Amino acid sequence: MGLPFQYLSRLGRGTLFCAAKGCSIQTFDLTASPQFLFSWTHPSLKQAEETHEGLVEGEQRGQPPPSKRRKLSSNDIDSIVGIDDKQKTPDTPAGEKKSQKKGKTKWTPPKPELPFVVLLTATKDGSHVIAITGQDKILWVFEHDGKGLLKEVSRRAMPKRPCSLALAADEQTIFSADKFGDVYGLPLIPQPEASLVSTSAPVVSRPLRGANVFTVHSQRNRRALEDQQRQREANAKRDVPKEGPKFAHEVLLGHVSMLTCVLTTHDAQNRPYIVTADRDEHIRVSRGMPQSHIIEVYCLGHTSFVNALCNPRYRSDILISGGGDNKLFVWDWLAGKLLGTVDLLSHVRKILPDTTKIAVIKLIAYEAENECFVVVICERVPALFIFQLQTDNAILHKETLKLRGSALDITSLCAAERTLLVAVDVAGSDGEVLAFERDGQNWVSRQHIQGNANADEEPVLSREDLDKVLYTAENLRKTEHDEGGDEALVETPEQS
Amino acid sequence: MRRMAEQLNKKQKRAHYRQAQKENGISALPRKKFYRQRAHANVFSDHQLVYPKSPAHMDWTTYFPAFVADTDPITTAQPAETSLSNATNLYPRKLTKEVEVVDIGCGFGGLLVALAPALPDTLILGMEIRTSVAEYVQHRIAALRTQNPGTDLYQNISCLRANTMKFLPNFFRKGQLTKAFICFPDPHFKHRKHKARIVSTTLNSEYAYALRPGGIVYTITDVEDLHNWMVQHLETHPIFERISEEEQEADPCVEIMKTETEESKKVGRNKGQKFVALFRRLEDPPW
């Protein structure tokens, strides 16, 4: 079985676009024949050869991708053995998390996870493509020659898995929002000085001393302290601060929650802002660089996770948000004011009558005949929902376009936005992108773009495993039973 | 096995105590031993927290009953629910004044109780993540109010359970607060846990959001490393400046913080060190 396309991005203002399929990125030209232009595959899926250009380049920068891989080159096997020998020194990202959790020093091979391309975006002129592969947390930058050819420029292993990407207005800075709640700013093209020390990386604290005889308050704890001191010496080696990435990066802001979406926008005076959404129902509006530490306002009202934001180009004063709630929200984002909501669940029910909860995965806006429209896709729902944003900020359902399978991603093409591209998960297909053409205000399905299956580079996954990779939004929903061991009635240890 | 039996016993005693308390009312001060809870809570987990959608949705009237505004509930039309019925939303009743001082991680509430007479015209809120500890403080305040009938004493303090690291902006609008106390926070010694510390570069932006310009963050700890960490992170944040030693010692709240919190009493008994640092929230830079 082939893999579906899971992520789309336009390439410039023409008819070119790129699409992520498993661990590959393929480029297409909608008007050319053949449409398929080029394919890039994550090097770990290729039979890695020492001479492979990308690999050598990466190694020189000192950031080889971590080695939780399926197919292993001799290089990788070496590095795993290396980890085992060194008992987790801080600069071996592979498997670190797992072993720390269990407090074991023995290497246990983690369940093989593939470096799927989880995020994909391009600069407006299409000259650069930025991609994230999830498993190894690498941020890739490619140069695009304008004809579909992608050339790797840099690879940077991020500290945590990025969940959303945005570009600053000048497109020279990438904003990467991660699972840990932080937004990093990194230059699109890394500076050649490889030994750059990050400017505002978390402040390094002095060596740890922990509790002392002044800070414990009972006999029993004093005894415990002695034990701890012995233990601490043993632990000291393990508890070294995790080294930050060696490339230029700056923490711009952070939530104590998983981030789901970041976007950049500007106000009427053209001052930049960064809008971030998280799993705890928050939408935060911060000033843009260099004042990203100033929170202007919050847009509060969601009662479930926020997963998608949309700031129409023609109505940049408006923000539309969706996620685990049954409705879409329309905001005056600079004032933090809710302007209105519109029900989405009832429209989903017309496609899937048994639906009780929905997870919006993407919102995009387009303009047609001076009217602003918003297209919504929801996880595991085979349809596009189109809403019209009226001048009085009311938002109305306009039409629903049915699809053959669940929509995974959506984007618009061309400057005039006359084309909509939808990645559809059709069982048994080799990846399918559907193109809709606008005829007046209506969308007409025009063509199917089939993926280019390269059997050698395509991993084989069971449907179940594939679903786990493709459908992750619903996992953001909070469950009722989450209290865990925290609330156990254990006597307070008096030591702080 | 013995441990288990002991625990069961403890649980039963706790249940009996709570039952008795329910029956006898809350005139007597609660006893701490029935409210003890593990000192550490995972700030990243969801818990079963109750928090308002936004500050406007917060009903403070049960927390500060003496300050309820005498107006009827305000019926405000919510933004029109487009393509839905025009449902109106009932915002909760308002107070005559807003909460302006918070004790983040108030523990057993020593600071709140001591601040109540010191700042009689200010509403002070303790926020605590541990359920039973927050409950203890609530019972303690209720008992103190009943013990002081006919006075306004202790009417201006209250406590609720919250994870402030995640949900501070759900409770307070921008610039609502004048003082935030962070007293003897969990030190989280391990490097891996530093993101869980209550003071960090990114979280300080949220404190700056809730505090008005001129507002003060008070920190105290008995762990020197943590003190250095807090000073470093608040000093390097462009919106905060450290307050001079003289001004710090002249602030009556500092003396209260040094002597009245449960933790500071404990440290005092053990002749431990206390490290204090105050920071002022500056005006936002021009934009």
PDB file of N, CA, C and O in Angstrom, chain A residues 97-156:
ATOM      1  N   LYS A  97      15.915  10.327  26.143  1.00  0.00           N
ATOM      2  CA  LYS A  97      14.684  10.509  26.880  1.00  0.00           C
ATOM      3  C   LYS A  97      14.238   9.199  27.501  1.00  0.00           C
ATOM      4  O   LYS A  97      13.928   9.120  28.667  1.00  0.00           O
ATOM      5  N   LYS A  98      14.251   8.193  26.683  1.00  0.00           N
ATOM      6  CA  LYS A  98      13.742   6.905  27.112  1.00  0.00           C
ATOM      7  C   LYS A  98      14.537   6.384  28.302  1.00  0.00           C
ATOM      8  O   LYS A  98      13.982   5.980  29.308  1.00  0.00           O
ATOM      9  N   SER A  99      15.862   6.455  28.181  1.00  0.00           N
ATOM     10  CA  SER A  99      16.658   5.852  29.238  1.00  0.00           C
ATOM     11  C   SER A  99      16.591   6.695  30.500  1.00  0.00           C
ATOM     12  O   SER A  99      16.634   6.178  31.597  1.00  0.00           O
ATOM     13  N   GLN A 100      16.447   8.001  30.334  1.00  0.00           N
ATOM     14  CA  GLN A 100      16.375   8.839  31.533  1.00  0.00           C
ATOM     15  C   GLN A 100      15.111   8.564  32.310  1.00  0.00           C
ATOM     16  O   GLN A 100      15.119   8.549  33.523  1.00  0.00           O
ATOM     17  N   LYS A 101      14.056   8.335  31.593  1.00  0.00           N
ATOM     18  CA  LYS A 101      12.784   8.080  32.236  1.00  0.00           C
ATOM     19  C   LYS A 101      12.873   6.889  33.152  1.00  0.00           C
ATOM     20  O   LYS A 101      12.379   6.896  34.259  1.00  0.00           O
ATOM     21  N   LYS A 102      13.507   5.868  32.673  1.00  0.00           N
ATOM     22  CA  LYS A 102      13.574   4.643  33.451  1.00  0.00           C
ATOM     23  C   LYS A 102      14.760   4.639  34.394  1.00  0.00           C
ATOM     24  O   LYS A 102      14.888   3.770  35.229  1.00  0.00           O
ATOM     25  N   GLY A 103      15.626   5.623  34.217  1.00  0.00           N
ATOM     26  CA  GLY A 103      16.783   5.693  35.066  1.00  0.00           C
ATOM     27  C   GLY A 103      17.744   4.540  34.838  1.00  0.00           C
ATOM     28  O   GLY A 103      18.555   4.212  35.689  1.00  0.00           O
ATOM     29  N   LYS A 104      17.626   3.895  33.721  1.00  0.00           N
ATOM     30  CA  LYS A 104      18.536   2.794  33.415  1.00  0.00           C
ATOM     31  C   LYS A 104      19.650   3.325  32.538  1.00  0.00           C
ATOM     32  O   LYS A 104      19.488   4.285  31.819  1.00  0.00           O
ATOM     33  N   THR A 105      20.757   2.677  32.600  1.00  0.00           N
ATOM     34  CA  THR A 105      21.825   3.110  31.732  1.00  0.00           C
ATOM     35  C   THR A 105      21.915   2.201  30.513  1.00  0.00           C
ATOM     36  O   THR A 105      22.609   2.503  29.565  1.00  0.00           O
ATOM     37  N   LYS A 106      21.190   1.105  30.577  1.00  0.00           N
ATOM     38  CA  LYS A 106      21.293   0.168  29.456  1.00  0.00           C
ATOM     39  C   LYS A 106      20.462   0.652  28.288  1.00  0.00           C
ATOM     40  O   LYS A 106      19.363   1.133  28.429  1.00  0.00           O
ATOM     41  N   TRP A 107      21.040   0.531  27.139  1.00  0.00           N
ATOM     42  CA  TRP A 107      20.372   0.975  25.908  1.00  0.00           C
ATOM     43  C   TRP A 107      19.294  -0.023  25.512  1.00  0.00           C
ATOM     44  O   TRP A 107      19.531  -1.207  25.362  1.00  0.00           O
ATOM     45  N   THR A 108      18.082   0.477  25.383  1.00  0.00           N
ATOM     46  CA  THR A 108      17.031  -0.372  24.851  1.00  0.00           C
ATOM     47  C   THR A 108      16.554   0.251  23.556  1.00  0.00           C
ATOM     48  O   THR A 108      16.190   1.417  23.529  1.00  0.00           O
ATOM     49  N   PRO A 109      16.579  -0.507  22.483  1.00  0.00           N
ATOM     50  CA  PRO A 109      16.191   0.099  21.212  1.00  0.00           C
ATOM     51  C   PRO A 109      14.736   0.529  21.250  1.00  0.00           C
ATOM     52  O   PRO A 109      13.864  -0.255  21.597  1.00  0.00           O
ATOM     53  N   PRO A 110      14.447   1.795  20.954  1.00  0.00           N
ATOM     54  CA  PRO A 110      13.061   2.247  20.969  1.00  0.00           C
ATOM     55  C   PRO A 110      12.312   1.678  19.777  1.00  0.00           C
ATOM     56  O   PRO A 110      12.920   1.242  18.803  1.00  0.00           O
ATOM     57  N   LYS A 111      11.009   1.715  19.903  1.00  0.00           N
ATOM     58  CA  LYS A 111      10.172   1.254  18.809  1.00  0.00           C
ATOM     59  C   LYS A 111      10.519   2.070  17.574  1.00  0.00           C
ATOM     60  O   LYS A 111      10.533   3.288  17.621  1.00  0.00           O
ATOM     61  N   PRO A 112      10.844   1.415  16.502  1.00  0.00           N
ATOM     62  CA  PRO A 112      11.285   2.189  15.344  1.00  0.00           C
ATOM     63  C   PRO A 112      10.206   3.161  14.893  1.00  0.00           C
ATOM     64  O   PRO A 112       9.052   2.788  14.705  1.00  0.00           O
ATOM     65  N   GLU A 113      10.579   4.413  14.780  1.00  0.00           N
ATOM     66  CA  GLU A 113       9.651   5.406  14.274  1.00  0.00           C
ATOM     67  C   GLU A 113      10.318   6.026  13.061  1.00  0.00           C
ATOM     68  O   GLU A 113      11.525   6.237  13.040  1.00  0.00           O
ATOM     69  N   LEU A 114       9.521   6.312  12.054  1.00  0.00           N
ATOM     70  CA  LEU A 114      10.101   6.814  10.818  1.00  0.00           C
ATOM     71  C   LEU A 114      10.157   8.329  10.827  1.00  0.00           C
ATOM     72  O   LEU A 114       9.305   8.981  11.397  1.00  0.00           O
ATOM     73  N   PRO A 115      11.163   8.883  10.196  1.00  0.00           N
ATOM     74  CA  PRO A 115      11.267  10.353  10.162  1.00  0.00           C
ATOM     75  C   PRO A 115      10.304  10.957   9.147  1.00  0.00           C
ATOM     76  O   PRO A 115      10.715  11.483   8.118  1.00  0.00           O
ATOM     77  N   PHE A 116       9.032  10.879   9.441  1.00  0.00           N
ATOM     78  CA  PHE A 116       8.013  11.456   8.565  1.00  0.00           C
ATOM     79  C   PHE A 116       8.175  12.978   8.491  1.00  0.00           C
ATOM     80  O   PHE A 116       8.539  13.609   9.482  1.00  0.00           O
ATOM     81  N   VAL A 117       7.852  13.502   7.356  1.00  0.00           N
ATOM     82  CA  VAL A 117       7.838  14.962   7.223  1.00  0.00           C
ATOM     83  C   VAL A 117       6.529  15.438   7.854  1.00  0.00           C
ATOM     84  O   VAL A 117       5.446  15.108   7.379  1.00  0.00           O
ATOM     85  N   VAL A 118       6.626  16.157   8.959  1.00  0.00           N
ATOM     86  CA  VAL A 118       5.411  16.546   9.671  1.00  0.00           C
ATOM     87  C   VAL A 118       5.005  17.990   9.419  1.00  0.00           C
ATOM     88  O   VAL A 118       3.866  18.379   9.675  1.00  0.00           O
ATOM     89  N   LEU A 119       5.933  18.797   8.949  1.00  0.00           N
ATOM     90  CA  LEU A 119       5.612  20.196   8.640  1.00  0.00           C
ATOM     91  C   LEU A 119       6.345  20.588   7.364  1.00  0.00           C
ATOM     92  O   LEU A 119       7.455  20.117   7.115  1.00  0.00           O
ATOM     93  N   LEU A 120       5.714  21.453   6.602  1.00  0.00           N
ATOM     94  CA  LEU A 120       6.300  21.850   5.337  1.00  0.00           C
ATOM     95  C   LEU A 120       5.818  23.257   5.034  1.00  0.00           C
ATOM     96  O   LEU A 120       4.619  23.545   5.088  1.00  0.00           O
ATOM     97  N   THR A 121       6.738  24.146   4.741  1.00  0.00           N
ATOM     98  CA  THR A 121       6.326  25.489   4.371  1.00  0.00           C
ATOM     99  C   THR A 121       7.369  26.069   3.427  1.00  0.00           C
ATOM    100  O   THR A 121       8.482  25.551   3.325  1.00  0.00           O
ATOM    101  N   ALA A 122       7.010  27.128   2.724  1.00  0.00           N
ATOM    102  CA  ALA A 122       7.948  27.735   1.784  1.00  0.00           C
ATOM    103  C   ALA A 122       7.869  29.241   1.908  1.00  0.00           C
ATOM    104  O   ALA A 122       6.866  29.793   2.371  1.00  0.00           O
ATOM    105  N   THR A 123       8.942  29.905   1.502  1.00  0.00           N
ATOM    106  CA  THR A 123       8.910  31.367   1.473  1.00  0.00           C
ATOM    107  C   THR A 123       7.928  31.792   0.374  1.00  0.00           C
ATOM    108  O   THR A 123       7.603  31.014  -0.511  1.00  0.00           O
ATOM    109  N   LYS A 124       7.487  33.041   0.462  1.00  0.00           N
ATOM    110  CA  LYS A 124       6.453  33.505  -0.474  1.00  0.00           C
ATOM    111  C   LYS A 124       6.898  33.401  -1.928  1.00  0.00           C
ATOM    112  O   LYS A 124       6.120  33.054  -2.807  1.00  0.00           O
ATOM    113  N   ASP A 125       8.174  33.719  -2.176  1.00  0.00           N
ATOM    114  CA  ASP A 125       8.648  33.659  -3.551  1.00  0.00           C
ATOM    115  C   ASP A 125       9.012  32.228  -3.966  1.00  0.00           C
ATOM    116  O   ASP A 125       9.402  31.989  -5.107  1.00  0.00           O
ATOM    117  N   GLY A 126       8.891  31.302  -3.036  1.00  0.00           N
ATOM    118  CA  GLY A 126       9.160  29.906  -3.353  1.00  0.00           C
ATOM    119  C   GLY A 126      10.638  29.563  -3.456  1.00  0.00           C
ATOM    120  O   GLY A 126      10.990  28.481  -3.903  1.00  0.00           O
ATOM    121  N   SER A 127      11.495  30.453  -3.010  1.00  0.00           N
ATOM    122  CA  SER A 127      12.928  30.191  -3.180  1.00  0.00           C
ATOM    123  C   SER A 127      13.481  29.241  -2.125  1.00  0.00           C
ATOM    124  O   SER A 127      14.520  28.637  -2.320  1.00  0.00           O
ATOM    125  N   HIS A 128      12.781  29.130  -1.010  1.00  0.00           N
ATOM    126  CA  HIS A 128      13.247  28.224   0.045  1.00  0.00           C
ATOM    127  C   HIS A 128      12.085  27.413   0.598  1.00  0.00           C
ATOM    128  O   HIS A 128      10.976  27.923   0.749  1.00  0.00           O
ATOM    129  N   VAL A 129      12.381  26.157   0.900  1.00  0.00           N
ATOM    130  CA  VAL A 129      11.392  25.270   1.503  1.00  0.00           C
ATOM    131  C   VAL A 129      11.919  24.861   2.865  1.00  0.00           C
ATOM    132  O   VAL A 129      13.106  24.554   3.012  1.00  0.00           O
ATOM    133  N   ILE A 130      11.035  24.903   3.854  1.00  0.00           N
ATOM    134  CA  ILE A 130      11.424  24.498   5.209  1.00  0.00           C
ATOM    135  C   ILE A 130      10.579  23.283   5.580  1.00  0.00           C
ATOM    136  O   ILE A 130       9.357  23.296   5.405  1.00  0.00           O
ATOM    137  N   ALA A 131      11.218  22.260   6.071  1.00  0.00           N
ATOM    138  CA  ALA A 131      10.500  21.038   6.438  1.00  0.00           C
ATOM    139  C   ALA A 131      10.959  20.569   7.803  1.00  0.00           C
ATOM    140  O   ALA A 131      12.080  20.853   8.230  1.00  0.00           O
ATOM    141  N   ILE A 132      10.071  19.875   8.498  1.00  0.00           N
ATOM    142  CA  ILE A 132      10.425  19.262   9.774  1.00  0.00           C
ATOM    143  C   ILE A 132      10.197  17.765   9.634  1.00  0.00           C
ATOM    144  O   ILE A 132       9.137  17.335   9.159  1.00  0.00           O
ATOM    145  N   THR A 133      11.184  16.989  10.031  1.00  0.00           N
ATOM    146  CA  THR A 133      10.931  15.563  10.163  1.00  0.00           C
ATOM    147  C   THR A 133      10.753  15.302  11.649  1.00  0.00           C
ATOM    148  O   THR A 133      11.561  15.736  12.467  1.00  0.00           O
ATOM    149  N   GLY A 134       9.650  14.635  11.977  1.00  0.00           N
ATOM    150  CA  GLY A 134       9.218  14.572  13.371  1.00  0.00           C
ATOM    151  C   GLY A 134      10.097  13.744  14.265  1.00  0.00           C
ATOM    152  O   GLY A 134      10.483  14.172  15.351  1.00  0.00           O
ATOM    153  N   GLN A 135      10.439  12.572  13.816  1.00  0.00           N
ATOM    154  CA  GLN A 135      11.110  11.633  14.702  1.00  0.00           C
ATOM    155  C   GLN A 135      12.475  12.132  15.151  1.00  0.00           C
ATOM    156  O   GLN A 135      12.858  12.009  16.300  1.00  0.00           O
ATOM    157  N   ASP A 136      13.218  12.742  14.247  1.00  0.00           N
ATOM    158  CA  ASP A 136      14.554  13.217  14.623  1.00  0.00           C
ATOM    159  C   ASP A 136      14.588  14.716  14.905  1.00  0.00           C
ATOM    160  O   ASP A 136      15.639  15.283  15.135  1.00  0.00           O
ATOM    161  N   LYS A 137      13.410  15.372  14.853  1.00  0.00           N
ATOM    162  CA  LYS A 137      13.254  16.787  15.208  1.00  0.00           C
ATOM    163  C   LYS A 137      14.115  17.707  14.353  1.00  0.00           C
ATOM    164  O   LYS A 137      14.503  18.785  14.787  1.00  0.00           O
ATOM    165  N   ILE A 138      14.423  17.293  13.144  1.00  0.00           N
ATOM    166  CA  ILE A 138      15.306  18.110  12.312  1.00  0.00           C
ATOM    167  C   ILE A 138      14.518  19.122  11.500  1.00  0.00           C
ATOM    168  O   ILE A 138      13.474  18.810  10.932  1.00  0.00           O
ATOM    169  N   LEU A 139      15.036  20.342  11.512  1.00  0.00           N
ATOM    170  CA  LEU A 139      14.489  21.402  10.672  1.00  0.00           C
ATOM    171  C   LEU A 139      15.385  21.489   9.437  1.00  0.00           C
ATOM    172  O   LEU A 139      16.574  21.783   9.536  1.00  0.00           O
ATOM    173  N   TRP A 140      14.800  21.192   8.288  1.00  0.00           N
ATOM    174  CA  TRP A 140      15.544  21.198   7.030  1.00  0.00           C
ATOM    175  C   TRP A 140      15.222  22.470   6.265  1.00  0.00           C
ATOM    176  O   TRP A 140      14.065  22.892   6.221  1.00  0.00           O
ATOM    177  N   VAL A 141      16.230  23.047   5.640  1.00  0.00           N
ATOM    178  CA  VAL A 141      15.979  24.157   4.722  1.00  0.00           C
ATOM    179  C   VAL A 141      16.517  23.749   3.362  1.00  0.00           C
ATOM    180  O   VAL A 141      17.643  23.252   3.246  1.00  0.00           O
ATOM    181  N   PHE A 142      15.684  23.903   2.342  1.00  0.00           N
ATOM    182  CA  PHE A 142      16.083  23.584   0.971  1.00  0.00           C
ATOM    183  C   PHE A 142      16.019  24.843   0.130  1.00  0.00           C
ATOM    184  O   PHE A 142      15.170  25.710   0.345  1.00  0.00           O
ATOM    185  N   GLU A 143      16.884  24.868  -0.851  1.00  0.00           N
ATOM    186  CA  GLU A 143      16.827  25.939  -1.823  1.00  0.00           C
ATOM    187  C   GLU A 143      16.054  25.407  -3.012  1.00  0.00           C
ATOM    188  O   GLU A 143      16.269  24.259  -3.430  1.00  0.00           O
ATOM    189  N   HIS A 144      15.164  26.219  -3.528  1.00  0.00           N
ATOM    190  CA  HIS A 144      14.359  25.777  -4.666  1.00  0.00           C
ATOM    191  C   HIS A 144      14.773  26.579  -5.893  1.00  0.00           C
ATOM    192  O   HIS A 144      14.839  27.800  -5.839  1.00  0.00           O
ATOM    193  N   ASP A 145      15.043  25.898  -6.982  1.00  0.00           N
ATOM    194  CA  ASP A 145      15.577  26.578  -8.172  1.00  0.00           C
ATOM    195  C   ASP A 145      14.480  27.195  -9.037  1.00  0.00           C
ATOM    196  O   ASP A 145      14.752  27.720 -10.112  1.00  0.00           O
ATOM    197  N   GLY A 146      13.239  27.116  -8.569  1.00  0.00           N
ATOM    198  CA  GLY A 146      12.139  27.684  -9.346  1.00  0.00           C
ATOM    199  C   GLY A 146      11.590  26.711 -10.367  1.00  0.00           C
ATOM    200  O   GLY A 146      10.605  26.989 -11.040  1.00  0.00           O
ATOM    201  N   LYS A 147      12.229  25.544 -10.472  1.00  0.00           N
ATOM    202  CA  LYS A 147      11.758  24.544 -11.435  1.00  0.00           C
ATOM    203  C   LYS A 147      11.481  23.212 -10.760  1.00  0.00           C
ATOM    204  O   LYS A 147      11.424  22.166 -11.416  1.00  0.00           O
ATOM    205  N   GLY A 148      11.369  23.237  -9.445  1.00  0.00           N
ATOM    206  CA  GLY A 148      11.011  22.015  -8.751  1.00  0.00           C
ATOM    207  C   GLY A 148      12.164  21.320  -8.063  1.00  0.00           C
ATOM    208  O   GLY A 148      11.961  20.427  -7.244  1.00  0.00           O
ATOM    209  N   LEU A 149      13.383  21.708  -8.375  1.00  0.00           N
ATOM    210  CA  LEU A 149      14.529  21.020  -7.788  1.00  0.00           C
ATOM    211  C   LEU A 149      14.832  21.583  -6.389  1.00  0.00           C
ATOM    212  O   LEU A 149      14.962  22.797  -6.223  1.00  0.00           O
ATOM    213  N   LEU A 150      14.927  20.690  -5.407  1.00  0.00           N
ATOM    214  CA  LEU A 150      15.231  21.107  -4.042  1.00  0.00           C
ATOM    215  C   LEU A 150      16.651  20.708  -3.693  1.00  0.00           C
ATOM    216  O   LEU A 150      17.045  19.561  -3.890  1.00  0.00           O
ATOM    217  N   LYS A 151      17.383  21.672  -3.173  1.00  0.00           N
ATOM    218  CA  LYS A 151      18.750  21.385  -2.764  1.00  0.00           C
ATOM    219  C   LYS A 151      18.875  21.683  -1.270  1.00  0.00           C
ATOM    220  O   LYS A 151      18.532  22.765  -0.811  1.00  0.00           O
ATOM    221  N   GLU A 152      19.371  20.705  -0.531  1.00  0.00           N
ATOM    222  CA  GLU A 152      19.478  20.885   0.916  1.00  0.00           C
ATOM    223  C   GLU A 152      20.487  21.973   1.246  1.00  0.00           C
ATOM    224  O   GLU A 152      21.611  21.954   0.762  1.00  0.00           O
ATOM    225  N   VAL A 153      20.051  22.922   2.085  1.00  0.00           N
ATOM    226  CA  VAL A 153      20.942  24.004   2.489  1.00  0.00           C
ATOM    227  C   VAL A 153      21.444  23.754   3.902  1.00  0.00           C
ATOM    228  O   VAL A 153      22.610  23.929   4.212  1.00  0.00           O
ATOM    229  N   SER A 154      20.533  23.361   4.784  1.00  0.00           N
ATOM    230  CA  SER A 154      20.958  23.126   6.166  1.00  0.00           C
ATOM    231  C   SER A 154      20.017  22.146   6.835  1.00  0.00           C
ATOM    232  O   SER A 154      18.870  21.977   6.425  1.00  0.00           O
ATOM    233  N   ARG A 155      20.527  21.507   7.859  1.00  0.00           N
ATOM    234  CA  ARG A 155      19.686  20.705   8.729  1.00  0.00           C
ATOM    235  C   ARG A 155      20.042  21.052  10.163  1.00  0.00           C
ATOM    236  O   ARG A 155      21.203  21.128  10.525  1.00  0.00           O
ATOM    237  N   ARG A 156      19.027  21.310  10.954  1.00  0.00           N
ATOM    238  CA  ARG A 156      19.261  21.701  12.339  1.00  0.00           C
ATOM    239  C   ARG A 156      18.375  20.856  13.240  1.00  0.00           C
ATOM    240  O   ARG A 156      17.150  20.854  13.055  1.00  0.00           O
TER     241      ARG A 156
END
